[in-house]
mmCIF file of C-alpha atoms in Angstrom:
data_model
loop_
_atom_site.group_PDB
_atom_site.id
_atom_site.type_symbol
_atom_site.label_atom_id
_atom_site.label_comp_id
_atom_site.label_asym_id
_atom_site.label_seq_id
_atom_site.Cartn_x
_atom_site.Cartn_y
_atom_site.Cartn_z
ATOM 1 C CA MET A 1 1.451 -34.526 8.086
ATOM 2 C CA ASN A 2 3.460 -33.859 4.946
ATOM 3 C CA SER A 3 6.020 -36.354 3.699
ATOM 4 C CA ILE A 4 9.406 -35.366 2.324
ATOM 5 C CA GLN A 5 11.758 -37.072 -0.106
ATOM 6 C CA ILE A 6 15.548 -36.912 -0.171
ATOM 7 C CA GLN A 7 16.790 -38.804 -3.212
ATOM 8 C CA ASP A 8 15.251 -42.278 -2.747
ATOM 9 C CA VAL A 9 14.559 -41.825 0.972
ATOM 10 C CA LYS A 10 10.958 -40.968 1.842
ATOM 11 C CA ILE A 11 10.223 -39.662 5.333
ATOM 12 C CA GLY A 12 6.702 -39.322 6.706
ATOM 13 C CA PRO A 13 3.550 -41.210 7.689
ATOM 14 C CA GLY A 14 3.433 -44.755 6.378
ATOM 15 C CA GLU A 15 7.060 -44.669 5.255
ATOM 16 C CA PRO A 16 9.908 -46.830 6.631
ATOM 17 C CA LEU A 17 11.806 -45.409 9.553
ATOM 18 C CA ALA A 18 14.632 -43.195 8.270
ATOM 19 C CA VAL A 19 18.082 -43.220 9.820
ATOM 20 C CA ILE A 20 20.498 -40.283 9.650
ATOM 21 C CA ALA A 21 23.810 -41.652 10.879
ATOM 22 C CA GLY A 22 27.542 -41.083 10.660
ATOM 23 C CA PRO A 23 30.443 -39.597 12.623
ATOM 24 C CA CYS A 24 30.181 -36.236 14.305
ATOM 25 C CA GLN A 25 33.083 -34.823 12.331
ATOM 26 C CA ALA A 26 34.291 -35.688 8.825
ATOM 27 C CA GLU A 27 37.645 -36.808 10.134
ATOM 28 C CA SER A 28 38.744 -38.637 6.985
ATOM 29 C CA TYR A 29 37.273 -40.035 3.797
ATOM 30 C CA ASP A 30 38.195 -43.624 4.677
ATOM 31 C CA MET A 31 36.646 -43.472 8.136
ATOM 32 C CA CYS A 32 33.465 -41.902 6.766
ATOM 33 C CA VAL A 33 33.145 -44.605 4.130
ATOM 34 C CA GLU A 34 33.741 -47.284 6.768
ATOM 35 C CA VAL A 35 30.975 -45.966 8.980
ATOM 36 C CA GLY A 36 28.644 -45.162 6.107
ATOM 37 C CA THR A 37 29.010 -48.587 4.546
ATOM 38 C CA ALA A 38 28.077 -50.320 7.788
ATOM 39 C CA MET A 39 25.055 -48.074 8.270
ATOM 40 C CA ARG A 40 23.922 -48.274 4.634
ATOM 41 C CA ASP A 41 24.134 -52.052 4.520
ATOM 42 C CA ARG A 42 22.331 -52.551 7.823
ATOM 43 C CA CYS A 43 19.549 -50.144 6.867
ATOM 44 C CA ALA A 44 19.140 -51.849 3.500
ATOM 45 C CA GLU A 45 18.906 -55.234 5.269
ATOM 46 C CA LEU A 46 16.197 -53.893 7.554
ATOM 47 C CA GLY A 47 14.285 -51.937 4.907
ATOM 48 C CA LEU A 48 15.084 -48.560 6.502
ATOM 49 C CA GLY A 49 15.918 -45.361 4.681
ATOM 50 C CA TYR A 50 19.482 -44.124 5.155
ATOM 51 C CA ILE A 51 21.157 -40.714 4.964
ATOM 52 C CA PHE A 52 24.876 -40.308 5.712
ATOM 53 C CA LYS A 53 25.835 -37.562 8.168
ATOM 54 C CA ALA A 54 29.104 -35.789 8.954
ATOM 55 C CA SER A 55 30.140 -32.215 9.764
ATOM 56 C CA PHE A 56 32.733 -30.144 7.909
ATOM 57 C CA ASP A 57 32.977 -27.579 10.734
ATOM 58 C CA LYS A 58 32.013 -27.871 14.385
ATOM 59 C CA ALA A 59 31.542 -24.158 15.052
ATOM 60 C CA ASN A 60 29.922 -24.443 18.491
ATOM 61 C CA ARG A 61 32.640 -26.314 20.376
ATOM 62 C CA SER A 62 33.018 -25.765 24.116
ATOM 63 C CA SER A 63 36.661 -24.726 23.797
ATOM 64 C CA ILE A 64 38.374 -22.513 21.228
ATOM 65 C CA HIS A 65 41.270 -24.987 21.191
ATOM 66 C CA THR A 66 39.381 -28.112 20.125
ATOM 67 C CA GLU A 67 39.401 -29.607 16.611
ATOM 68 C CA ARG A 68 36.675 -28.208 14.347
ATOM 69 C CA GLY A 69 37.012 -30.196 11.118
ATOM 70 C CA PRO A 70 38.327 -29.925 7.560
ATOM 71 C CA GLY A 71 36.529 -26.662 6.733
ATOM 72 C CA ILE A 72 33.860 -25.864 4.201
ATOM 73 C CA GLU A 73 35.659 -26.419 0.901
ATOM 74 C CA ALA A 74 37.509 -29.635 1.731
ATOM 75 C CA GLY A 75 34.711 -30.864 3.993
ATOM 76 C CA LEU A 76 31.900 -30.472 1.471
ATOM 77 C CA GLU A 77 34.030 -32.198 -1.147
ATOM 78 C CA LEU A 78 34.714 -35.091 1.219
ATOM 79 C CA ILE A 79 31.071 -35.523 2.288
ATOM 80 C CA ALA A 80 29.793 -35.321 -1.286
ATOM 81 C CA LYS A 81 32.360 -37.923 -2.369
ATOM 82 C CA VAL A 82 31.236 -40.246 0.424
ATOM 83 C CA GLY A 83 27.641 -39.954 -0.750
ATOM 84 C CA GLN A 84 28.653 -40.754 -4.314
ATOM 85 C CA THR A 85 30.725 -43.740 -3.188
ATOM 86 C CA LEU A 86 27.945 -45.143 -1.017
ATOM 87 C CA GLY A 87 25.107 -44.209 -3.368
ATOM 88 C CA VAL A 88 23.139 -42.511 -0.559
ATOM 89 C CA PRO A 89 21.977 -38.956 0.234
ATOM 90 C CA VAL A 90 24.117 -36.919 2.608
ATOM 91 C CA THR A 91 23.575 -34.227 5.227
ATOM 92 C CA THR A 92 25.730 -31.738 7.083
ATOM 93 C CA ASP A 93 25.152 -28.772 9.363
ATOM 94 C CA VAL A 94 25.556 -25.164 8.250
ATOM 95 C CA HIS A 95 26.126 -22.169 10.511
ATOM 96 C CA GLU A 96 26.051 -19.130 8.247
ATOM 97 C CA PRO A 97 24.004 -18.122 5.191
ATOM 98 C CA HIS A 98 26.969 -18.354 2.814
ATOM 99 C CA GLN A 99 27.612 -21.909 4.036
ATOM 100 C CA ALA A 100 24.024 -22.868 3.225
ATOM 101 C CA THR A 101 24.452 -21.559 -0.308
ATOM 102 C CA ALA A 102 27.670 -23.519 -0.858
ATOM 103 C CA ALA A 103 26.380 -26.702 0.791
ATOM 104 C CA GLY A 104 23.180 -26.532 -1.236
ATOM 105 C CA GLU A 105 25.180 -27.270 -4.371
ATOM 106 C CA VAL A 106 26.341 -30.732 -3.200
ATOM 107 C CA ILE A 107 24.403 -31.684 -0.027
ATOM 108 C CA ASP A 108 20.955 -33.285 -0.099
ATOM 109 C CA LEU A 109 19.666 -32.340 3.350
ATOM 110 C CA LEU A 110 20.817 -29.144 5.092
ATOM 111 C CA GLN A 111 20.860 -29.279 8.889
ATOM 112 C CA ILE A 112 20.341 -26.173 11.041
ATOM 113 C CA PRO A 113 21.981 -26.549 14.484
ATOM 114 C CA ALA A 114 19.790 -26.137 17.565
ATOM 115 C CA PHE A 115 21.524 -22.991 18.798
ATOM 116 C CA LEU A 116 20.835 -21.350 15.398
ATOM 117 C CA CYS A 117 17.258 -22.465 14.823
ATOM 118 C CA ARG A 118 15.903 -18.911 15.140
ATOM 119 C CA GLN A 119 18.489 -17.305 12.821
ATOM 120 C CA THR A 120 16.201 -15.946 10.095
ATOM 121 C CA ASP A 121 18.915 -15.250 7.512
ATOM 122 C CA LEU A 122 20.293 -18.790 7.892
ATOM 123 C CA LEU A 123 16.847 -20.386 7.576
ATOM 124 C CA VAL A 124 15.968 -18.295 4.524
ATOM 125 C CA ALA A 125 19.317 -19.062 2.851
ATOM 126 C CA ALA A 126 18.810 -22.791 3.444
ATOM 127 C CA ALA A 127 15.273 -22.643 2.097
ATOM 128 C CA LYS A 128 16.356 -20.809 -1.043
ATOM 129 C CA THR A 129 18.762 -23.611 -1.999
ATOM 130 C CA GLY A 130 15.771 -25.740 -2.897
ATOM 131 C CA LYS A 131 17.144 -28.597 -0.787
ATOM 132 C CA ALA A 132 15.431 -30.325 2.109
ATOM 133 C CA VAL A 133 16.082 -28.660 5.480
ATOM 134 C CA ASN A 134 16.247 -30.321 8.906
ATOM 135 C CA VAL A 135 16.066 -27.929 11.858
ATOM 136 C CA LYS A 136 17.061 -29.044 15.329
ATOM 137 C CA LYS A 137 14.849 -27.623 18.065
ATOM 138 C CA GLY A 138 16.741 -25.180 20.264
ATOM 139 C CA GLN A 139 17.427 -26.415 23.768
ATOM 140 C CA PHE A 140 15.811 -23.181 24.925
ATOM 141 C CA LEU A 141 12.533 -23.542 22.971
ATOM 142 C CA SER A 142 9.278 -25.315 23.598
ATOM 143 C CA PRO A 143 8.044 -27.667 20.844
ATOM 144 C CA ALA A 144 5.187 -25.266 20.050
ATOM 145 C CA GLU A 145 7.640 -22.437 19.372
ATOM 146 C CA MET A 146 9.031 -24.365 16.427
ATOM 147 C CA LYS A 147 5.939 -23.197 14.549
ATOM 148 C CA ASN A 148 7.778 -19.930 13.897
ATOM 149 C CA VAL A 149 10.681 -21.848 12.368
ATOM 150 C CA VAL A 150 8.295 -23.732 10.097
ATOM 151 C CA THR A 151 6.702 -20.455 9.052
ATOM 152 C CA LYS A 152 10.047 -18.896 8.184
ATOM 153 C CA LEU A 153 11.076 -21.865 6.038
ATOM 154 C CA THR A 154 7.701 -22.134 4.339
ATOM 155 C CA GLU A 155 7.473 -18.454 3.486
ATOM 156 C CA ALA A 156 11.039 -18.610 2.131
ATOM 157 C CA GLY A 157 9.938 -21.369 -0.257
ATOM 158 C CA CYS A 158 11.048 -24.586 1.491
ATOM 159 C CA THR A 159 8.777 -27.481 0.501
ATOM 160 C CA ASN A 160 10.790 -30.256 2.205
ATOM 161 C CA GLN A 161 11.433 -29.729 5.909
ATOM 162 C CA MET A 162 11.831 -31.763 9.064
ATOM 163 C CA LEU A 163 12.132 -30.912 12.781
ATOM 164 C CA THR A 164 14.463 -32.664 15.214
ATOM 165 C CA GLU A 165 14.219 -33.038 18.977
ATOM 166 C CA ARG A 166 17.626 -33.195 20.717
ATOM 167 C CA GLY A 167 16.909 -32.399 24.339
ATOM 168 C CA THR A 168 15.969 -29.366 26.399
ATOM 169 C CA PHE A 169 18.128 -27.668 29.043
ATOM 170 C CA PHE A 170 17.265 -28.611 32.608
ATOM 171 C CA GLY A 171 19.476 -27.166 35.312
ATOM 172 C CA TYR A 172 23.219 -27.560 34.940
ATOM 173 C CA HIS A 173 24.913 -30.088 32.610
ATOM 174 C CA ARG A 174 21.675 -31.903 31.858
ATOM 175 C CA LEU A 175 19.324 -32.339 28.921
ATOM 176 C CA VAL A 176 15.876 -33.875 29.152
ATOM 177 C CA ASN A 177 13.590 -35.120 26.388
ATOM 178 C CA ASP A 178 9.940 -34.234 26.208
ATOM 179 C CA PHE A 179 8.248 -37.139 24.445
ATOM 180 C CA ALA A 180 4.865 -35.434 24.579
ATOM 181 C CA GLY A 181 6.651 -32.637 22.726
ATOM 182 C CA LEU A 182 7.337 -35.020 19.855
ATOM 183 C CA TYR A 183 3.587 -35.227 19.361
ATOM 184 C CA ASP A 184 3.282 -31.461 19.613
ATOM 185 C CA MET A 185 5.913 -30.914 16.916
ATOM 186 C CA SER A 186 4.269 -33.497 14.676
ATOM 187 C CA GLN A 187 1.161 -31.313 14.724
ATOM 188 C CA LEU A 188 3.122 -28.600 12.878
ATOM 189 C CA GLY A 189 2.722 -30.633 9.695
ATOM 190 C CA TRP A 190 6.201 -31.986 9.003
ATOM 191 C CA PRO A 191 8.116 -35.165 9.873
ATOM 192 C CA VAL A 192 9.816 -35.293 13.259
ATOM 193 C CA CYS A 193 13.272 -36.735 13.870
ATOM 194 C CA PHE A 194 14.788 -37.704 17.207
ATOM 195 C CA ASP A 195 18.472 -37.075 17.878
ATOM 196 C CA VAL A 196 19.448 -40.157 19.845
ATOM 197 C CA THR A 197 23.044 -39.350 20.761
ATOM 198 C CA HIS A 198 23.028 -35.591 21.337
ATOM 199 C CA SER A 199 20.107 -36.110 23.699
ATOM 200 C CA THR A 200 22.492 -37.907 26.057
ATOM 201 C CA GLN A 201 24.812 -34.877 26.331
ATOM 202 C CA ASN A 202 25.833 -33.185 29.560
ATOM 203 C CA PRO A 203 26.679 -29.793 27.982
ATOM 204 C CA GLY A 204 29.892 -28.409 29.430
ATOM 205 C CA GLY A 205 29.949 -31.342 31.829
ATOM 206 C CA ALA A 206 33.618 -32.088 31.178
ATOM 207 C CA GLY A 207 34.813 -28.528 31.653
ATOM 208 C CA THR A 208 36.270 -27.631 28.238
ATOM 209 C CA SER A 209 34.225 -30.280 26.464
ATOM 210 C CA THR A 210 30.756 -31.807 26.596
ATOM 211 C CA GLY A 211 30.180 -34.898 28.639
ATOM 212 C CA GLY A 212 27.509 -37.504 28.083
ATOM 213 C CA ARG A 213 25.742 -40.698 29.036
ATOM 214 C CA PRO A 214 25.770 -42.818 25.872
ATOM 215 C CA GLU A 215 24.513 -45.814 27.816
ATOM 216 C CA CYS A 216 21.113 -44.054 27.830
ATOM 217 C CA ALA A 217 20.958 -43.782 24.039
ATOM 218 C CA PRO A 218 19.252 -47.143 23.324
ATOM 219 C CA THR A 219 16.480 -46.411 25.847
ATOM 220 C CA LEU A 220 15.843 -42.960 24.395
ATOM 221 C CA ALA A 221 15.814 -44.371 20.861
ATOM 222 C CA ARG A 222 13.207 -46.993 21.797
ATOM 223 C CA CYS A 223 11.052 -44.384 23.474
ATOM 224 C CA ALA A 224 11.221 -42.119 20.393
ATOM 225 C CA VAL A 225 10.253 -44.919 18.023
ATOM 226 C CA ALA A 226 7.407 -45.899 20.331
ATOM 227 C CA ALA A 227 6.308 -42.256 20.164
ATOM 228 C CA SER A 228 6.051 -42.621 16.357
ATOM 229 C CA VAL A 229 8.913 -40.413 15.126
ATOM 230 C CA GLN A 230 9.609 -40.694 11.424
ATOM 231 C CA ALA A 231 13.411 -40.553 11.632
ATOM 232 C CA LEU A 232 16.339 -41.069 13.981
ATOM 233 C CA PHE A 233 19.641 -39.168 14.090
ATOM 234 C CA ILE A 234 22.584 -41.166 15.471
ATOM 235 C CA GLU A 235 26.266 -40.258 15.604
ATOM 236 C CA THR A 236 28.509 -43.293 15.440
ATOM 237 C CA HIS A 237 32.237 -43.928 15.175
ATOM 238 C CA PRO A 238 34.582 -46.963 14.946
ATOM 239 C CA ASN A 239 36.325 -45.832 18.165
ATOM 240 C CA PRO A 240 34.254 -43.131 19.947
ATOM 241 C CA SER A 241 36.848 -42.511 22.652
ATOM 242 C CA GLU A 242 39.329 -41.477 19.950
ATOM 243 C CA ALA A 243 36.889 -39.242 18.048
ATOM 244 C CA MET A 244 37.827 -35.599 17.403
ATOM 245 C CA SER A 245 34.431 -34.390 18.651
ATOM 246 C CA ASP A 246 31.486 -35.769 20.617
ATOM 247 C CA ALA A 247 33.625 -38.594 21.939
ATOM 248 C CA ALA A 248 31.479 -38.682 25.073
ATOM 249 C CA THR A 249 28.199 -39.389 23.273
ATOM 250 C CA MET A 250 28.854 -41.236 20.006
ATOM 251 C CA LEU A 251 28.042 -44.947 19.854
ATOM 252 C CA PRO A 252 30.361 -47.656 18.480
ATOM 253 C CA VAL A 253 29.360 -48.835 15.029
ATOM 254 C CA PRO A 254 28.668 -52.469 16.094
ATOM 255 C CA GLN A 255 26.288 -51.250 18.827
ATOM 256 C CA VAL A 256 24.311 -49.160 16.347
ATOM 257 C CA VAL A 257 24.129 -52.063 13.914
ATOM 258 C CA GLU A 258 22.581 -54.216 16.632
ATOM 259 C CA LEU A 259 20.308 -51.458 17.947
ATOM 260 C CA LEU A 260 18.834 -50.740 14.516
ATOM 261 C CA GLY A 261 17.495 -54.288 14.403
ATOM 262 C CA GLU A 262 15.541 -53.710 17.609
ATOM 263 C CA LEU A 263 14.282 -50.340 16.448
ATOM 264 C CA ALA A 264 13.111 -51.705 13.088
ATOM 265 C CA LYS A 265 11.015 -54.337 14.864
ATOM 266 C CA LEU A 266 9.575 -51.769 17.215
ATOM 267 C CA HIS A 267 8.717 -49.409 14.373
ATOM 268 C CA ALA A 268 6.919 -52.220 12.568
ATOM 269 C CA VAL A 269 4.740 -52.841 15.620
ATOM 270 C CA VAL A 270 4.019 -49.145 16.194
ATOM 271 C CA SER A 271 3.196 -48.470 12.537
ATOM 272 C CA GLY A 272 1.251 -51.701 12.087
ATOM 273 C CA SER A 273 3.386 -52.712 9.115
#
């Protein structure tokens, strides 16, 4: 398996567990710094790599009336400023090729949403920025089918890429995680990340918004670390119930701080470090 590097964070075999964490939406600079500071400091204490995450636009909301975020110009400026303040790399999701180009100027890791993982123009645009690219596996794809995504990125010149598992559709309002599939994706040659919080979603389960079972997140995170993933993706918020998006699945910051301690110990056992 290849390893990748995003600023000072190395992700791959033999490297510390990496944590991509932050609020779903970049609601405000102060809130992002609050969350990012807690995550950065806890990861530093545990010897884990840390990348701050927030979205400037939530383009795939259940309802047309729900809050989407500050938009590309203000949002990228906010996220980049948070990264500079915290001294950590940052990531955000992009939905269109022109967004990838703009984000590539200030963002360290470009994230391709699961619903868009087969969009060739978007993948090529992200690859051509020269930045690392993290692609979330579509809920409609098998792990083996992600080989085509890897091929697109590689042939477009991407030399730093990662794949993320975030659940597969199963019936109505339900996602399931295929932990054997984590192994299958690891055989494609690039680090594998596990999306802890989105995996607890009940898509459309709340009618005009997505429901969730955040109480399952710690169990899923432990299973993923035991299955030897190289990174974890966790959305966290000071007050999840008041969040502008993903209120049903985000974890409170204190809970994530505590959980990371357990996961660091588990990773040390699994990796033999």
